[in-house]
Short mmCIF file of C-alpha atoms in Angstrom, two decimals:
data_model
loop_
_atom_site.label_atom_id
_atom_site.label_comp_id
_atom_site.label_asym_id
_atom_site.label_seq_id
_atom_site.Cartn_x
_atom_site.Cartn_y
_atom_site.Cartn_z
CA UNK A 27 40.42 -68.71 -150.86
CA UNK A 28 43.62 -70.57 -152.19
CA UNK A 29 43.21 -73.95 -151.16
CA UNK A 30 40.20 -74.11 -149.52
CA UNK A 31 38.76 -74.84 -152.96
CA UNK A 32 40.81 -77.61 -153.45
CA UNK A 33 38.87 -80.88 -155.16
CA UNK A 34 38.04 -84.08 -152.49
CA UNK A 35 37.23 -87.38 -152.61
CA UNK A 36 33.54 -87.05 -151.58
CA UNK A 37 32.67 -90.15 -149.52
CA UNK A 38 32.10 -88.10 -146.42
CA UNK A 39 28.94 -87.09 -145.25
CA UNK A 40 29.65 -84.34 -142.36
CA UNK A 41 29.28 -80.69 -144.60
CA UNK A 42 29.45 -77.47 -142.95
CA UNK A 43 27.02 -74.09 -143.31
CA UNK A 44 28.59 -70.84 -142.83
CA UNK A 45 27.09 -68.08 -140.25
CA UNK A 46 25.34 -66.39 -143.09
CA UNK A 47 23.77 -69.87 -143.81
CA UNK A 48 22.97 -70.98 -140.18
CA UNK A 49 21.09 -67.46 -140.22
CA UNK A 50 19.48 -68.14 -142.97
CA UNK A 51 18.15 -71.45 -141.87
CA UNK A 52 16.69 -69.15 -138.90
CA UNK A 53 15.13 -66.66 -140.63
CA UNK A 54 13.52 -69.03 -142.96
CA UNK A 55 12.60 -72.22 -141.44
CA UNK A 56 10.25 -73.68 -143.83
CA UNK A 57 12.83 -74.05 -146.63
CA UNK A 58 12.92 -77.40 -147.37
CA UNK A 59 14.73 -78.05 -150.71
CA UNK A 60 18.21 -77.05 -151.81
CA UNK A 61 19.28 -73.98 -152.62
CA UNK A 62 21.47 -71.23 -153.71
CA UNK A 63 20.90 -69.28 -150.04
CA UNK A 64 22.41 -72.18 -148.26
CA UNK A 65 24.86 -73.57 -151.05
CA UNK A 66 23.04 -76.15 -152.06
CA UNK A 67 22.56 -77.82 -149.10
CA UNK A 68 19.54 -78.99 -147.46
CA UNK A 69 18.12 -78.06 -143.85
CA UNK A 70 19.00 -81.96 -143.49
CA UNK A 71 22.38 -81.20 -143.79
CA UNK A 72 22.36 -78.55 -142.10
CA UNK A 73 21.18 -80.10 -139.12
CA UNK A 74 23.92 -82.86 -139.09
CA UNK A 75 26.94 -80.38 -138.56
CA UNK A 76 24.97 -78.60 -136.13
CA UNK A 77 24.87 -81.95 -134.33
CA UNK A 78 28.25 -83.08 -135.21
CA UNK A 79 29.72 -79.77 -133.45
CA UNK A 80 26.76 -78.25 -131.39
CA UNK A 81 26.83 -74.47 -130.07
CA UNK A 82 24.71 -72.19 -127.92
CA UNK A 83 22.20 -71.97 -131.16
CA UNK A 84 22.36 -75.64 -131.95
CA UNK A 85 18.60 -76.37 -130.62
CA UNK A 86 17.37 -72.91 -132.77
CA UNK A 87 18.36 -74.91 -135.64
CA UNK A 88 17.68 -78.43 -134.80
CA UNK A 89 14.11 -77.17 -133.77
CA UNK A 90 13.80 -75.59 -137.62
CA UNK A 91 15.22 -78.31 -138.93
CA UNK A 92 12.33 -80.85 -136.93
CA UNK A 93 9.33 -78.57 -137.84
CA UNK A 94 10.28 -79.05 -141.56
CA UNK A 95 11.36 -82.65 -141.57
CA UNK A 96 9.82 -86.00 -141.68
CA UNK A 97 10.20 -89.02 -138.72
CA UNK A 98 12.31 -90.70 -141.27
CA UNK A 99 14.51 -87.78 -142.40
CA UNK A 100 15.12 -87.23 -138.88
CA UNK A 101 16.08 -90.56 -138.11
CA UNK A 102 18.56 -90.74 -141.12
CA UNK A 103 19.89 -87.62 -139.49
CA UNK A 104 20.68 -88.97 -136.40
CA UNK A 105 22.16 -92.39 -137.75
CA UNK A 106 24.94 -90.05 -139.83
CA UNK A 107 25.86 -88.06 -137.09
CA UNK A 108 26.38 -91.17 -134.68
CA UNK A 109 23.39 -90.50 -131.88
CA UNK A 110 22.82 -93.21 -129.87
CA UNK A 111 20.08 -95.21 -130.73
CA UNK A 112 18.04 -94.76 -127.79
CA UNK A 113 18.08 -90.86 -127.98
CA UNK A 114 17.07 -91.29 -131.59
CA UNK A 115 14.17 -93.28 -130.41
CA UNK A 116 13.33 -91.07 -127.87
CA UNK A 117 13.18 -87.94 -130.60
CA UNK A 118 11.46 -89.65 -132.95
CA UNK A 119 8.47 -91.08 -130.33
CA UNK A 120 8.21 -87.40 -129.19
CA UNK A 121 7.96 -85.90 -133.10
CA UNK A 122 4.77 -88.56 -133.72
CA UNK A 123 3.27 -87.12 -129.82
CA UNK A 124 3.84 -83.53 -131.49
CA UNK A 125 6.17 -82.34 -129.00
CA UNK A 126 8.77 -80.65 -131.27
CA UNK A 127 10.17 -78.63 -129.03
CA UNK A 128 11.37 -82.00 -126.42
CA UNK A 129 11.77 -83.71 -130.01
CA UNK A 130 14.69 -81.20 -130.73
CA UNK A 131 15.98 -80.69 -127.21
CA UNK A 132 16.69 -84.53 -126.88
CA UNK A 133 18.86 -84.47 -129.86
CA UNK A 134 20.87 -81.31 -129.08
CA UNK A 135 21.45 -82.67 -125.33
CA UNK A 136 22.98 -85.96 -126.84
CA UNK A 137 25.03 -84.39 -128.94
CA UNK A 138 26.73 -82.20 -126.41
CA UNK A 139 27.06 -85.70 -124.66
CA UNK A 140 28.42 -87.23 -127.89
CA UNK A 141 31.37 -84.21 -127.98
CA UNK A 142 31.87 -84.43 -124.12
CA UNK A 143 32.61 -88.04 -124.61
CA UNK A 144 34.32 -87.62 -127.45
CA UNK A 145 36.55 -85.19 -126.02
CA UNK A 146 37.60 -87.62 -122.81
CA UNK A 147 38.17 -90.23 -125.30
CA UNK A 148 40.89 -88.94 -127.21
CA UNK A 149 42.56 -86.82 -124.46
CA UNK A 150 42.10 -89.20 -121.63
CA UNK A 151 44.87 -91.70 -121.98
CA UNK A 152 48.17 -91.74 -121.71
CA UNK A 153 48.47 -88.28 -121.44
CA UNK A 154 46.82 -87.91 -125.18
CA UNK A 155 50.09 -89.44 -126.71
CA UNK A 156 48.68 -89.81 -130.59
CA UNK A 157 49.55 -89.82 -134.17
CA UNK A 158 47.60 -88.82 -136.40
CA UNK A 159 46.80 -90.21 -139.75
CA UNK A 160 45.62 -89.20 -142.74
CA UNK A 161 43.39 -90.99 -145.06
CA UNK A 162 46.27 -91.74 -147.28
CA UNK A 163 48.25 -92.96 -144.60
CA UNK A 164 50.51 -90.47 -144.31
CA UNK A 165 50.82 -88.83 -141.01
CA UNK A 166 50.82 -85.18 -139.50
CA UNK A 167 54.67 -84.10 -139.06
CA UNK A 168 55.54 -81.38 -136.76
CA UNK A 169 58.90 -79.33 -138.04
CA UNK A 170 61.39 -78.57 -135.25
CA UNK A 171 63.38 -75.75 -137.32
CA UNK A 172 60.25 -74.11 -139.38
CA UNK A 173 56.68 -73.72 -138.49
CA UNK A 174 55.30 -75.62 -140.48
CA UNK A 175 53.48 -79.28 -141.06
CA UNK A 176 53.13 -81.67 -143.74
CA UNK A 177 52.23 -85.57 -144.04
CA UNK A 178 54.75 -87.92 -144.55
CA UNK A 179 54.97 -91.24 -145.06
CA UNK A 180 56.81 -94.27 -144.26
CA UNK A 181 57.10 -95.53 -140.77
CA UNK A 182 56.00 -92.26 -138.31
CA UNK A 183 58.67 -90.90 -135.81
CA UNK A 184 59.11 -88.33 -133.04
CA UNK A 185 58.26 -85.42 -135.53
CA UNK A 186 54.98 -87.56 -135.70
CA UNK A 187 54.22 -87.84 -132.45
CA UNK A 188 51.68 -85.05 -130.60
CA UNK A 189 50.22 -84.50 -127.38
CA UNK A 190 46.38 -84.03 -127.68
CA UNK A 191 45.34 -81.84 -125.02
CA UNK A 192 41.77 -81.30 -123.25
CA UNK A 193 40.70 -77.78 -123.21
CA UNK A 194 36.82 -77.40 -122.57
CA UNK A 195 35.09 -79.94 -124.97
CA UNK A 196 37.82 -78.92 -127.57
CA UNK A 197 41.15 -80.17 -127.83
CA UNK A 198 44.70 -78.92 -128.96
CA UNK A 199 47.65 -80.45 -130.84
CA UNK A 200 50.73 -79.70 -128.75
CA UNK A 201 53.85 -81.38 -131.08
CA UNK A 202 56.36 -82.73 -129.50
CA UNK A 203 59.22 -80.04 -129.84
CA UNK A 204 60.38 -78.15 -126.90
CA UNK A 205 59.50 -75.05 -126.67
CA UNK A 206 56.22 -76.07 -126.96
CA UNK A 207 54.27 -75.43 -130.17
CA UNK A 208 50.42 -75.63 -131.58
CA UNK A 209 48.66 -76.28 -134.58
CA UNK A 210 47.07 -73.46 -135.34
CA UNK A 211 44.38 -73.19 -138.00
CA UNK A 212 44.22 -70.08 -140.38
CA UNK A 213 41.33 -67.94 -141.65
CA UNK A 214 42.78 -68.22 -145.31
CA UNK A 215 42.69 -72.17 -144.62
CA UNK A 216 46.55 -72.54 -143.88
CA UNK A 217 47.25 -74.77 -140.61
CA UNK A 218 50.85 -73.87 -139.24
CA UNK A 219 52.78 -74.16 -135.52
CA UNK A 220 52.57 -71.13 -133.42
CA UNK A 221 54.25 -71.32 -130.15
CA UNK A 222 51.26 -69.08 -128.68
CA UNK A 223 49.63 -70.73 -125.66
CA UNK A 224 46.17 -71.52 -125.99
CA UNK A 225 44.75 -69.56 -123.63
CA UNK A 226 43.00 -66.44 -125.58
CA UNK A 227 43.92 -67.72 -128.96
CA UNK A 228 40.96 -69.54 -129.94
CA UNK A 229 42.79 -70.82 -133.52
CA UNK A 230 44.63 -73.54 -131.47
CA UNK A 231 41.17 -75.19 -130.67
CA UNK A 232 39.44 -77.58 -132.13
CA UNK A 233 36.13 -79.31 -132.03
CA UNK A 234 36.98 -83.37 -132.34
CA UNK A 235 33.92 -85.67 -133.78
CA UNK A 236 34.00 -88.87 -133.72
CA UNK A 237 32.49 -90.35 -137.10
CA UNK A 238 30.27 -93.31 -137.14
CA UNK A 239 33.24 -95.23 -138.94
CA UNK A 240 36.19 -95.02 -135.98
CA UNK A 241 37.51 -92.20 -137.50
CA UNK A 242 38.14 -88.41 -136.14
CA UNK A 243 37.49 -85.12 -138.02
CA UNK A 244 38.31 -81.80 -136.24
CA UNK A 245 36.27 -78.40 -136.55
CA UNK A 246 38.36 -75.44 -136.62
CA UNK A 247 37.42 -72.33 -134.90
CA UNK A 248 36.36 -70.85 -138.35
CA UNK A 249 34.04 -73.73 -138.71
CA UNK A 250 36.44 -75.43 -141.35
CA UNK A 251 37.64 -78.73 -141.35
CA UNK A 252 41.38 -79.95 -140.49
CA UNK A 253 42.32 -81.87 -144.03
CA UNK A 254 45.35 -84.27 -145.10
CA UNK A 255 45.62 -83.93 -148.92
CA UNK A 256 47.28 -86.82 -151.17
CA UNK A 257 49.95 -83.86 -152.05
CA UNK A 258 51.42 -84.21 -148.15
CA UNK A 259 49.62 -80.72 -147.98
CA UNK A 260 47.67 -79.68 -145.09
CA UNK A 261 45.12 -77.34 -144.65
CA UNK A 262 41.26 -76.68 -143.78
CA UNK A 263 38.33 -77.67 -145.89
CA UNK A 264 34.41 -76.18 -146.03
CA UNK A 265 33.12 -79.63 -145.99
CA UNK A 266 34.39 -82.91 -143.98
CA UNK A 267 34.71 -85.92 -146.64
CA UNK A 268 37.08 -88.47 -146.51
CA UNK A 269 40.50 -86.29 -146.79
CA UNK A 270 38.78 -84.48 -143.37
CA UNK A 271 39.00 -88.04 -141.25
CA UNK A 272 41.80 -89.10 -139.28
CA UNK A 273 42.81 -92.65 -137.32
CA UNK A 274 44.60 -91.49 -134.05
CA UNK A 275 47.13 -94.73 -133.47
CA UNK A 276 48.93 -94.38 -129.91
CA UNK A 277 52.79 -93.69 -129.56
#
């Protein structure tokens, strides 16, 4: 897949699981070590991107994930994804009571919450006037004559400078050009501009998440991960590590 293979720095600790895998994880809930089927990842880890971008089948697999977990697995669970502390509680005192099923439901509802808030956070202000910058501390440019992006460094200017837009618990990058233009993410892994509005073209949107540390990561509509490499290159990743995560400064 070109550069979706690409090697990370692996300090991150949001991964993703594919549809085949999330089916998987249905179809065969008591699997409870790591595995070829779900590349090596555990239904722990599983569980944690489910939270970190939840979907209409979240609870199926946070309820798989409880009925095969310990009180303490679940806990670390919720601490990496950034649940508040009292929903955590909450989940956990209703695992020891044996109610799984409220156990599961309390952590899928606060991570919708998590994403809602998450969401009004970062397009809220100012109009959503952000950079965006990479781990490196380089910074997402915008070309006016190609469509294209890159990360550049030095000190950021307009060709730096986006518009982070609200659209339903996702958001979109609008860069600053005029006509307007969107970063668009790519089933190959390639992120480009499109000029497309965003309406029907579900490529423009992305799923923010906030991590635990400040930063941002963004979830792609092919469940990859938006990702600044040290090259200036950007594209999408399988898993969210440290080249995923982004500090949004104002402009």
């Amino acid at each position: 897949m070109g550069n979706m293979s690409n090697k990370q720095v692996a300090n991150g600790n949001t991964l993703h699981i594919n549809m085949k895998q999330s089916q998987a994880l249905k179809e065969n809930p008591n699997v409870h070590r790591k595995s070829d089927e779900f590349g090596g990842k555990s239904p722990c880890q599983v569980a944690q991107l489910a939270l970190a971008a939840p979907e209409e089948d979240t609870f199926d697999l946070i309820i798989r994930f409880v009925r095969v977990s310990t009180a303490d697995e679940i806990s670390r669970v919720c601490d990496v994804s950034g649940l508040p502390v009292q929903a955590k509680n909450e989940a956990i005192l209703e695992f020891h009571n044996g109610n799984l099923d409220r156990c599961a439901s309390i952590l899928t509802e606060a991570a919708k919450q998590k994403q809602r808030e998450s969401t009004r956070e970062l397009s809220g202000d100012a109009g959503g006037k952000r950079m965006i910058k990479s781990d490196h501390g380089t910074y997402l440019r915008a070309y006016d004559g190609e469509w294209k992006v890159d990360l550049m460094r030095g000190n950021p200017d307009a060709w730096e400078h986006w518009y982070v837009e609200d659209w339903g618990c996702k958001v979109v990058f609008k860069a600053i050009h005029s006509p307007g233009r969107f970063l668009r993410a790519l089933s190959c892994g390639n992120v480009d501009l499109v000029p497309t509005h965003p309406n029907g073209c579900p490529e423009l949107l992305w799923k923010p998440f906030k991590n635990p540390d400040g930063t941002w990561s963004f979830l792609s509509t092919y469940g990859t991960w938006l990702s600044g490499h040290e090259n200036g290159s950007v594209c999408c990743q399988w898993e969210c590590k440290s080249w995923e995560k982004f500090n949004l400064p104002w402009w």
